[in-house]
Tab-separated table of C-alpha atoms and ligand atoms in Angstrom:
chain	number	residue	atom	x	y	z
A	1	UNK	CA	-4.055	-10.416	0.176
A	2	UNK	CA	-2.550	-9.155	-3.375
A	3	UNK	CA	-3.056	-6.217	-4.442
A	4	UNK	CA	-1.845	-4.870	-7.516
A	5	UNK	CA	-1.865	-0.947	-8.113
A	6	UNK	CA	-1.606	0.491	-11.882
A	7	UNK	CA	-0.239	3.908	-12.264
A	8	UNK	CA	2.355	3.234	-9.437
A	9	UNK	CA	4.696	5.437	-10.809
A	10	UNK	CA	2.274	8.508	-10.761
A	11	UNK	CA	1.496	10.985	-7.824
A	12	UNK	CA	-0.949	8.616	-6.800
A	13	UNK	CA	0.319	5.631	-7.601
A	14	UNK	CA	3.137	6.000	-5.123
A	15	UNK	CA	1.286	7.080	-2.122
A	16	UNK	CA	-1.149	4.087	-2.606
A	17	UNK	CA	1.958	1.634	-2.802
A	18	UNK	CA	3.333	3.398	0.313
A	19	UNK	CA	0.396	3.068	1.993
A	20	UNK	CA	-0.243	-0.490	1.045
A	21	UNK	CA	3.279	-0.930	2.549
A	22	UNK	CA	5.170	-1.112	-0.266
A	23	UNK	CA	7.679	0.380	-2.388
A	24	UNK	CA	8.044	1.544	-5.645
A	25	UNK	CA	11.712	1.213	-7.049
A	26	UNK	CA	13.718	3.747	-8.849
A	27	UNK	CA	15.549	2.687	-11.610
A	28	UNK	CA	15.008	-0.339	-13.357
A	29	UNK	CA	11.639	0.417	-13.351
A	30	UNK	CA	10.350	-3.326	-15.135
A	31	UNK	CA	11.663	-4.584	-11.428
A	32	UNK	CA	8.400	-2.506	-10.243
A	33	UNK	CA	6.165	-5.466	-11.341
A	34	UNK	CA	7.387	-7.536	-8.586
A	35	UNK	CA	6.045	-11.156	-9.444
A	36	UNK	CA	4.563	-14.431	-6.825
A	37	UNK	CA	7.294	-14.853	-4.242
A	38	UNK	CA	7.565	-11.295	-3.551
A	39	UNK	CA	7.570	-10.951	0.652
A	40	UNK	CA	4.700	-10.343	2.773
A	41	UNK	CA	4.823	-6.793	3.938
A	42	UNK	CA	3.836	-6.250	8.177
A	43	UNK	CA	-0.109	-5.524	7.211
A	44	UNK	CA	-0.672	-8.774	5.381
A	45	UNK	CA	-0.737	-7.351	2.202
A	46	UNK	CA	1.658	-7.908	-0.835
A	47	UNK	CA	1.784	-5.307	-2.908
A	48	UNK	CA	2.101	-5.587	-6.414
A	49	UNK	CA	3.758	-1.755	-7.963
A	50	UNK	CA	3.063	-1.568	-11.256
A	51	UNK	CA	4.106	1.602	-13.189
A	52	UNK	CA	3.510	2.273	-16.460
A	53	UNK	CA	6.501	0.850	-18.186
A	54	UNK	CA	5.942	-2.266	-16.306
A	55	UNK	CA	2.267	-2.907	-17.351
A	56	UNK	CA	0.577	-0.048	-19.824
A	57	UNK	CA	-2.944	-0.486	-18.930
A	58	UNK	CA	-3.802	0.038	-22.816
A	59	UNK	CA	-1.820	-3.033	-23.826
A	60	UNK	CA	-4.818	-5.492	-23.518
A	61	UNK	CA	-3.110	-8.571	-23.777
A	62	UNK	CA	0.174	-7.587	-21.332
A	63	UNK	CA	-2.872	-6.513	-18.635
A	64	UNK	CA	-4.458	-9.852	-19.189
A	65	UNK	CA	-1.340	-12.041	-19.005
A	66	UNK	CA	0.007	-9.822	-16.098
A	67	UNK	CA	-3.303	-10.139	-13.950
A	68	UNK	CA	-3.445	-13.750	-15.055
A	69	UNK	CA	0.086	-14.378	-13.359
A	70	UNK	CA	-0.319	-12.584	-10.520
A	71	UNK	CA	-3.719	-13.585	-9.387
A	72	UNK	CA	-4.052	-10.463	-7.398
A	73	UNK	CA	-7.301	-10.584	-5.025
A	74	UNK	CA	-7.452	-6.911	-5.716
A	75	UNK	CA	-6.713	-4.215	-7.942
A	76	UNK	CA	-6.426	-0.307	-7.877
A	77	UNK	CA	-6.852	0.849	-11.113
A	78	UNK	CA	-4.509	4.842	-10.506
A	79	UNK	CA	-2.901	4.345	-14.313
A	80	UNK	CA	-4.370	7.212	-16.612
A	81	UNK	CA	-3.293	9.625	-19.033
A	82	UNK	CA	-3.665	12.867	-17.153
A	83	UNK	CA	-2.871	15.843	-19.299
A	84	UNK	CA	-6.092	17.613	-19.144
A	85	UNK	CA	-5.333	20.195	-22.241
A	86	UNK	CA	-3.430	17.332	-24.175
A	87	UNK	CA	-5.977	15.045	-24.194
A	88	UNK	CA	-8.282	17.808	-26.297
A	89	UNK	CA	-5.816	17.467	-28.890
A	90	UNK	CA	-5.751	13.651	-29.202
A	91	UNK	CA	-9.084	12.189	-28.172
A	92	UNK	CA	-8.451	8.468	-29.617
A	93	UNK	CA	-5.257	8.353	-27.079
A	94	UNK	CA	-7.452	9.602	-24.419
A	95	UNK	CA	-10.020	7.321	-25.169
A	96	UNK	CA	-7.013	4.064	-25.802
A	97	UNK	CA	-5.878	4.627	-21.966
A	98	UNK	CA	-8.778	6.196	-20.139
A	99	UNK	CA	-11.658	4.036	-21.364
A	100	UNK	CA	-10.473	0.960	-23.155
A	101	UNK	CA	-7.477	0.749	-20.658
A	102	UNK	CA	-10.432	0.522	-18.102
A	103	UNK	CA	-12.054	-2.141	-19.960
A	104	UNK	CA	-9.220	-4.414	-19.836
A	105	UNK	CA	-8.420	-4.160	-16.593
A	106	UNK	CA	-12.205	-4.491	-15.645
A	107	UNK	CA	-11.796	-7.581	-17.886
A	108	UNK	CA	-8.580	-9.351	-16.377
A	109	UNK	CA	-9.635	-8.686	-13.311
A	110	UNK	CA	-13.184	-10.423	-13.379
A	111	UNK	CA	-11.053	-13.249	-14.875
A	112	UNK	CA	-8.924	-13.376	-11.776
A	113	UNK	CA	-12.245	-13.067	-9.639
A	114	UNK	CA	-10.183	-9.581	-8.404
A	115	UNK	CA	-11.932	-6.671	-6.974
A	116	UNK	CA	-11.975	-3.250	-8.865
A	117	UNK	CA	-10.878	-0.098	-7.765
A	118	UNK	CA	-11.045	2.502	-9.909
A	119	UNK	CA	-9.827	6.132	-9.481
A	120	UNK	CA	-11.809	8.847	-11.525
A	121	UNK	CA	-12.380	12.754	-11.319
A	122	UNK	CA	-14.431	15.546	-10.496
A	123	UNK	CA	-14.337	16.601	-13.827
A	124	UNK	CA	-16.945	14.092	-14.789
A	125	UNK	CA	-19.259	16.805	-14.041
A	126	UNK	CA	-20.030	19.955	-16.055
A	127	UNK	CA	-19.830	22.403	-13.050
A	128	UNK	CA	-23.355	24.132	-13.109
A	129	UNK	CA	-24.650	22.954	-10.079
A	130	UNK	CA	-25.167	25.347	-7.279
A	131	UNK	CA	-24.357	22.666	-4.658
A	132	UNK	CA	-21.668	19.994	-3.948
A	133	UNK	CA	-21.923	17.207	-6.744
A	134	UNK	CA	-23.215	13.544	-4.642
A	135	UNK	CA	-22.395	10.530	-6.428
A	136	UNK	CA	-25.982	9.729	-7.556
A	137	UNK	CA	-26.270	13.271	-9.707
A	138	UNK	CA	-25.421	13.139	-13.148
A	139	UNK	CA	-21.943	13.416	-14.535
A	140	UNK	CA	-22.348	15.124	-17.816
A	141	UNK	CA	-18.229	16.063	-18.772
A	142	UNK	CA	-16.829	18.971	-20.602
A	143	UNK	CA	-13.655	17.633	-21.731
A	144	UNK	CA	-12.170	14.762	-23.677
A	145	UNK	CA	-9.998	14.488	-20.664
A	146	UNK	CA	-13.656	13.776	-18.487
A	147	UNK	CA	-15.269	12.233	-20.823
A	148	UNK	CA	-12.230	9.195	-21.113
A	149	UNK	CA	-12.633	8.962	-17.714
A	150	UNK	CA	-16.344	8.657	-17.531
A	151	UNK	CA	-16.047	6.224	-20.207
A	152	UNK	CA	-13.781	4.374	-17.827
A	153	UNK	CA	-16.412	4.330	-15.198
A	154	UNK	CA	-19.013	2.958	-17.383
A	155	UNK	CA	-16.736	-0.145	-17.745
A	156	UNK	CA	-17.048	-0.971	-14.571
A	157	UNK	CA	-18.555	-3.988	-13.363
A	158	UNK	CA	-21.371	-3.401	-11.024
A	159	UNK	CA	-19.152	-4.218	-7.487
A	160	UNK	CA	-16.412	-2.478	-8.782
A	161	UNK	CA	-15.113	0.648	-5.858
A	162	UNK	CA	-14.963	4.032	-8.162
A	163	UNK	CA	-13.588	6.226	-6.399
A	164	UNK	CA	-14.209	10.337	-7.877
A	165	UNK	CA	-11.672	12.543	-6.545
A	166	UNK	CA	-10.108	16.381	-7.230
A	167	UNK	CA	-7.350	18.337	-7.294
A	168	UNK	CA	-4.704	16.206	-6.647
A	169	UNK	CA	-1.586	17.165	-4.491
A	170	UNK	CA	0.968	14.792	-3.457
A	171	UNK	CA	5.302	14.537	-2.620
A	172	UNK	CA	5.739	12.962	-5.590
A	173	UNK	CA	3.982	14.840	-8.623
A	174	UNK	CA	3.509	17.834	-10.416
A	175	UNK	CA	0.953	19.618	-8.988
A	176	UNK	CA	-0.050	23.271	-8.034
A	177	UNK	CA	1.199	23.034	-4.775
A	178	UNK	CA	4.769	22.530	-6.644
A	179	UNK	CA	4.450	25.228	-9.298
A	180	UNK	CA	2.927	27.814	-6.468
A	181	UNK	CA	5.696	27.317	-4.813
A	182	UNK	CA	8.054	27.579	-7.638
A	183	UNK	CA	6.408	30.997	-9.102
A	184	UNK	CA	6.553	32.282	-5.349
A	185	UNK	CA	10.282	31.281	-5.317
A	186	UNK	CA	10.493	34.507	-8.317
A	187	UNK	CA	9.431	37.825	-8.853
A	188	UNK	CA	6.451	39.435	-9.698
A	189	UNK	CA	2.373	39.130	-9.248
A	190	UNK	CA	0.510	35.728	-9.325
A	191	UNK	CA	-2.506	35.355	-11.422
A	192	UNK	CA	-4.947	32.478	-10.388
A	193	UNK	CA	-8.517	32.144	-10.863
A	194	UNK	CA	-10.862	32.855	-8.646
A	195	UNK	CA	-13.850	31.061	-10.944
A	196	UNK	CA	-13.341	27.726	-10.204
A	197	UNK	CA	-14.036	26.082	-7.399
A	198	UNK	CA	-13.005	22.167	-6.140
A	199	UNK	CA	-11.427	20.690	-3.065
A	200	UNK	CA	-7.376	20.424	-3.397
A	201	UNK	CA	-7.049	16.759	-1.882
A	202	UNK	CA	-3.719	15.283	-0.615
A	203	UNK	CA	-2.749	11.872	-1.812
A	204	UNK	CA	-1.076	10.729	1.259
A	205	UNK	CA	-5.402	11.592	2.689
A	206	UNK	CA	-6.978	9.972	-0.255
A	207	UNK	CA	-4.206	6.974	-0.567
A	208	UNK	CA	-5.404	6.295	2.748
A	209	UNK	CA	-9.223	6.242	2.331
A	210	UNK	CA	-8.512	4.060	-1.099
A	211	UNK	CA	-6.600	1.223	1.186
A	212	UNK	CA	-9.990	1.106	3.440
A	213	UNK	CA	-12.504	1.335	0.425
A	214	UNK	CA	-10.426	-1.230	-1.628
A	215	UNK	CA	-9.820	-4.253	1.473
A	216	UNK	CA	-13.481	-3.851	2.470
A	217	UNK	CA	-14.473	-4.181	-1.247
A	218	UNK	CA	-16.938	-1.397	-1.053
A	219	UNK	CA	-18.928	-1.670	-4.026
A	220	UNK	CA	-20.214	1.665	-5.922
A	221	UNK	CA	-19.068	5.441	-6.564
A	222	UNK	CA	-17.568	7.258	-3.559
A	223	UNK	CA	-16.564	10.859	-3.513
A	224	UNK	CA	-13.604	10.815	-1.770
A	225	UNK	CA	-11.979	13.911	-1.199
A	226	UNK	CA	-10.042	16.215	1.727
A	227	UNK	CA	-12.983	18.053	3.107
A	228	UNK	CA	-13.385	22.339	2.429
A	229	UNK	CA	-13.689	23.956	-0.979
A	230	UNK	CA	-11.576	26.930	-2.497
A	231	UNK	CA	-11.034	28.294	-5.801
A	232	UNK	CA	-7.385	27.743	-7.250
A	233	UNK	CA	-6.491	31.621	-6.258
A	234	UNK	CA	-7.510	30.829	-2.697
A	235	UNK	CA	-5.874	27.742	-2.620
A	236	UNK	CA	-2.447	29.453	-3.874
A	237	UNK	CA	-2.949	32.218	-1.215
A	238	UNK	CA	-2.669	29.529	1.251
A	239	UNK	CA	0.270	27.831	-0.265
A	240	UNK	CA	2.326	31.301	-0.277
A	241	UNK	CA	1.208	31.786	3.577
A	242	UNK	CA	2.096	28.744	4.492
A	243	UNK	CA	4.901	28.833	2.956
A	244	UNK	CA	6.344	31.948	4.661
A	245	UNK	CA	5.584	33.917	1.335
A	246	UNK	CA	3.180	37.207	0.924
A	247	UNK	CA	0.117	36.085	-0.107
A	248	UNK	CA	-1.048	39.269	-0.996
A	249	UNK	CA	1.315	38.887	-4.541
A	250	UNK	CA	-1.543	36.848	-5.790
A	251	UNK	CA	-4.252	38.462	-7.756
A	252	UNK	CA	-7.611	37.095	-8.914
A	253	UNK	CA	-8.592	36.768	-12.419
A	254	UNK	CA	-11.527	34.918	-14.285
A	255	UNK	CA	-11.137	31.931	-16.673
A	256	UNK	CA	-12.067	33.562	-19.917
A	257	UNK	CA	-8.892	36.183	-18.872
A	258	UNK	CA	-6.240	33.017	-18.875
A	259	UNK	CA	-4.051	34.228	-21.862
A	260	UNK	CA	-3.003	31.975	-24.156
A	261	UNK	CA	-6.940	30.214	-22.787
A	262	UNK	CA	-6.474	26.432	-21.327
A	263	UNK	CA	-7.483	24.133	-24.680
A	264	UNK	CA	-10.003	21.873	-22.141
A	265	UNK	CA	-12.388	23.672	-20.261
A	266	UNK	CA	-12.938	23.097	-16.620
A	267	UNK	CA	-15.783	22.843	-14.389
A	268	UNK	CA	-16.734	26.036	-12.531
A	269	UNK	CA	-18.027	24.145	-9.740
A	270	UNK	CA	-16.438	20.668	-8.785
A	271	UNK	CA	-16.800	20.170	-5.310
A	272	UNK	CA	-17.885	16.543	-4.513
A	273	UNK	CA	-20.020	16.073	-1.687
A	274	UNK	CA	-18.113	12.616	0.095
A	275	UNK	CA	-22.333	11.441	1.015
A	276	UNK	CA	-21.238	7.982	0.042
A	277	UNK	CA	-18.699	7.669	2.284
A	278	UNK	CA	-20.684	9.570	5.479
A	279	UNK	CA	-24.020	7.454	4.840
A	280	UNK	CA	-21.954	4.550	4.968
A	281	UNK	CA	-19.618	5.449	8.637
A	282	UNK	CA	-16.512	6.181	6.886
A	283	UNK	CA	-14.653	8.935	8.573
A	284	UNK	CA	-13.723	11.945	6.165
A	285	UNK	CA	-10.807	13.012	5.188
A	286	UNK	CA	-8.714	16.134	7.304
A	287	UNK	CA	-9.918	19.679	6.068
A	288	UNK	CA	-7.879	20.701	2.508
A	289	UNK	CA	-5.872	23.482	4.614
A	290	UNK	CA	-4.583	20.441	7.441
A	291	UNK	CA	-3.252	18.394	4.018
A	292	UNK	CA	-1.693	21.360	2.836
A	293	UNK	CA	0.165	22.398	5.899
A	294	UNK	CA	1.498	18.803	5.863
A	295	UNK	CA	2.833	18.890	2.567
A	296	UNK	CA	4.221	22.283	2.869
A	297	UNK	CA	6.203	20.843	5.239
A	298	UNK	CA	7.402	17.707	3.290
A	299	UNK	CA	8.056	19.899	0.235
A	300	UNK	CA	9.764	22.590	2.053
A	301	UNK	CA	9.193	26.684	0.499
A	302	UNK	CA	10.735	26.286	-2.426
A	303	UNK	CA	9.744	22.930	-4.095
B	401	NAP	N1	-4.284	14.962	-10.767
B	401	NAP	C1	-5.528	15.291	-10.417
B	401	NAP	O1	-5.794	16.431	-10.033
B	401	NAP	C2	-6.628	14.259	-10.467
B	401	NAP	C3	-7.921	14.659	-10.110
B	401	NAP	C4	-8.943	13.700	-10.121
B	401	NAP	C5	-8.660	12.393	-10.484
B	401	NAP	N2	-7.404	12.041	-10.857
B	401	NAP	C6	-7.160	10.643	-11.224
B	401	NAP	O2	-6.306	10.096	-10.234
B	401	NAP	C7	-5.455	9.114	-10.809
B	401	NAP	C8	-4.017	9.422	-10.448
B	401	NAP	O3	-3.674	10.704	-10.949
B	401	NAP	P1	-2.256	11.365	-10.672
B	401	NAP	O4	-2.464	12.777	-10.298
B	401	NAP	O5	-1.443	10.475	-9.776
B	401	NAP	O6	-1.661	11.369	-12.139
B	401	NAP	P2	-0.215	10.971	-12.649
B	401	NAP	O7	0.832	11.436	-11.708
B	401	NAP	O8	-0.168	11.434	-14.071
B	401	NAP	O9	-0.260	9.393	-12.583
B	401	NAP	C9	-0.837	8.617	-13.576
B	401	NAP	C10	0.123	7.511	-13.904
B	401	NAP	O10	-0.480	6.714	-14.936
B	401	NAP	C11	0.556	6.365	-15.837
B	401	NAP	N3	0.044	6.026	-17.151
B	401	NAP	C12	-0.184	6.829	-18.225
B	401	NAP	N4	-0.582	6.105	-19.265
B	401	NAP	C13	-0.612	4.810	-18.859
B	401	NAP	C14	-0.908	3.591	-19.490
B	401	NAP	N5	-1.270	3.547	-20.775
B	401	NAP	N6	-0.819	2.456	-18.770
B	401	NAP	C15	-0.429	2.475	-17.467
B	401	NAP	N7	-0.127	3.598	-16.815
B	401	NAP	C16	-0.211	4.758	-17.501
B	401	NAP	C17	1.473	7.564	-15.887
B	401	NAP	O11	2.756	7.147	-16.307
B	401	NAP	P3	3.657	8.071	-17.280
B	401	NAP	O12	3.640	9.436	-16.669
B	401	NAP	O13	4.981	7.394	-17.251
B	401	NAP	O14	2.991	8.019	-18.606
B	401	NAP	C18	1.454	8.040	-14.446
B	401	NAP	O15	2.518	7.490	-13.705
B	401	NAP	C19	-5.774	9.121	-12.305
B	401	NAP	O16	-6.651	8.074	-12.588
B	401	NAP	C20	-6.435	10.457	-12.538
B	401	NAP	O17	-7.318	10.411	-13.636
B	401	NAP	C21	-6.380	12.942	-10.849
């Protein structure tokens, strides 16, 4: 079974090639897009790395010709532009990747018969609810950033797999597991928010869960992320901890006290409820603290 992953080169992107049993080469990076003829990995899959100078998901005749070549029998759709705050500033490129770059590869892929996967956020939601969000209430975004993305989701074909996470974390990405560990690393106090809450996931967890979701060809939205909730000051308490740092350095403060104020704003409460996933037997993903220990580890105190 092919299956070709977009975004490979992202935080994501290379935990879901590693955990399709592939690799995602440095240097040379147009070798990522490794054509027919490339070996078999162990599992039975071949795994198709595609990063973003290989195939830029925007480009809507490169996505068709590359899909049309490859043939994959699936594909995991990771490629987006990211930048939460920079995607305020220029909508139409959020829009030109997020949504349309969703649309085309929802469109080469039906034309391949391939399978959809396609990763999206927890900032589809606008955060009021008092409860986790399930993946039948309804997203309603704050952003530019969130509303790209839900665009993205609304060009998805009915059997597509979307996949909602949060609060990514990974070995290979900037993330706030990284930069806690890097302001922890200097002097002085730690300010983090204590008004927003979500559920840090690990990508190595979620990489994982997107390998079973995406070779069973689950069809509709799943949740899918590490299980727990925190806010981002709790979350950077734990980091410093675990780390071997004093966690007490780190001080609360509220959202509308972030000086110079974040240009997107942010849910308050993005915690996904992973009800898709239970209601249909698929085990959860390890607690947020169990991810973090793990990539403590692999990072090492200082990141
Ligand atoms: N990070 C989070 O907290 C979070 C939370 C919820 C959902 N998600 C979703 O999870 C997925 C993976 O996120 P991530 O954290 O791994 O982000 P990431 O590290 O920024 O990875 C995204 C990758 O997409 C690539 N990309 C950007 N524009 C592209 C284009 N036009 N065509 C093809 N590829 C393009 C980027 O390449 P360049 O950097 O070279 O441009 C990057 O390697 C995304 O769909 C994101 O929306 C992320």
């Amino acid at each position: 079974m092919r299956v070709l992953v977009t975004g490979a080169g992202g935080q994501l992107g290379r935990d879901l090639v590693a955990a399709l049993g592939g690799s995602v080469p440095e240097g040379g990076r147009r070798r990522a897009l490794r054509g027919p003829g490339a070996p078999l990995v162990p599992s039975g899959l071949d795994v198709v790395a595609a990063d973003h100078a290989a195939l830029a998901v925007d480009d809507r005749t490169a996505v068709l010709g590359a899909l049309d070549a490859l043939r994959p029998a699936v594909v995991v759709h990771a490629g987006a532009w990211t930048d939460v705050d920079a995607c305020e500033a220029d909508p139409d490129r959020a829009f030109r990747v997020n949504a349309m770059g969703t649309r085309h590869v929802a469109e080469a892929a039906a034309r391949v018969g391939a399978h959809l996967v396609y990763v999206s956020t927890d900032y589809v939601f606008d955060g009021t609810s008092h409860r986790p969000y399930v993946e039948w209430d309804h997203p309603n975004p704050l952003s530019v950033y969130g509303r790209s993305k839900y665009g993205g989701e609304l060009e998805c074909p009915p059997g597509a797999t979307v996949v909602r996470t949060s609060w990514l974390c990974g070995a290979h990405g900037a993330n706030m597991v990284r930069t806690a560990l890097r302001l922890a690393a200097a002097r002085g106090p730690l300010r983090f928010v204590d008004d927003q809450h979500g559920s840090p996931t690990f990508t190595a967890d979620l990489a994982a869960a997107i390998v079973t979701l995406a070779t069973d060809r689950l069809p509709g939205v799943f949740h899918v992320t590490n299980a727990g909730a925190t806010t981002w000051f709790g979350f950077v308490r734990a980091v410093l901890e675990l780390a071997g740092h004093d966690p007490g350095r780190v001080e609360p403060i509220a959202t509308a006290e972030l000086r110079p104020p974040r240009p997107a704003p942010r849910p308050a409460n993005s915690v996904l409820d992973n009800a898709a996933l239970r209601l249909a037997g698929i085990p959860p993903l390890p607690d947020w603290r169990d991810g973090l220990e793990r990539l403590v580890r692999v990072l090492g105190p200082r990141a």
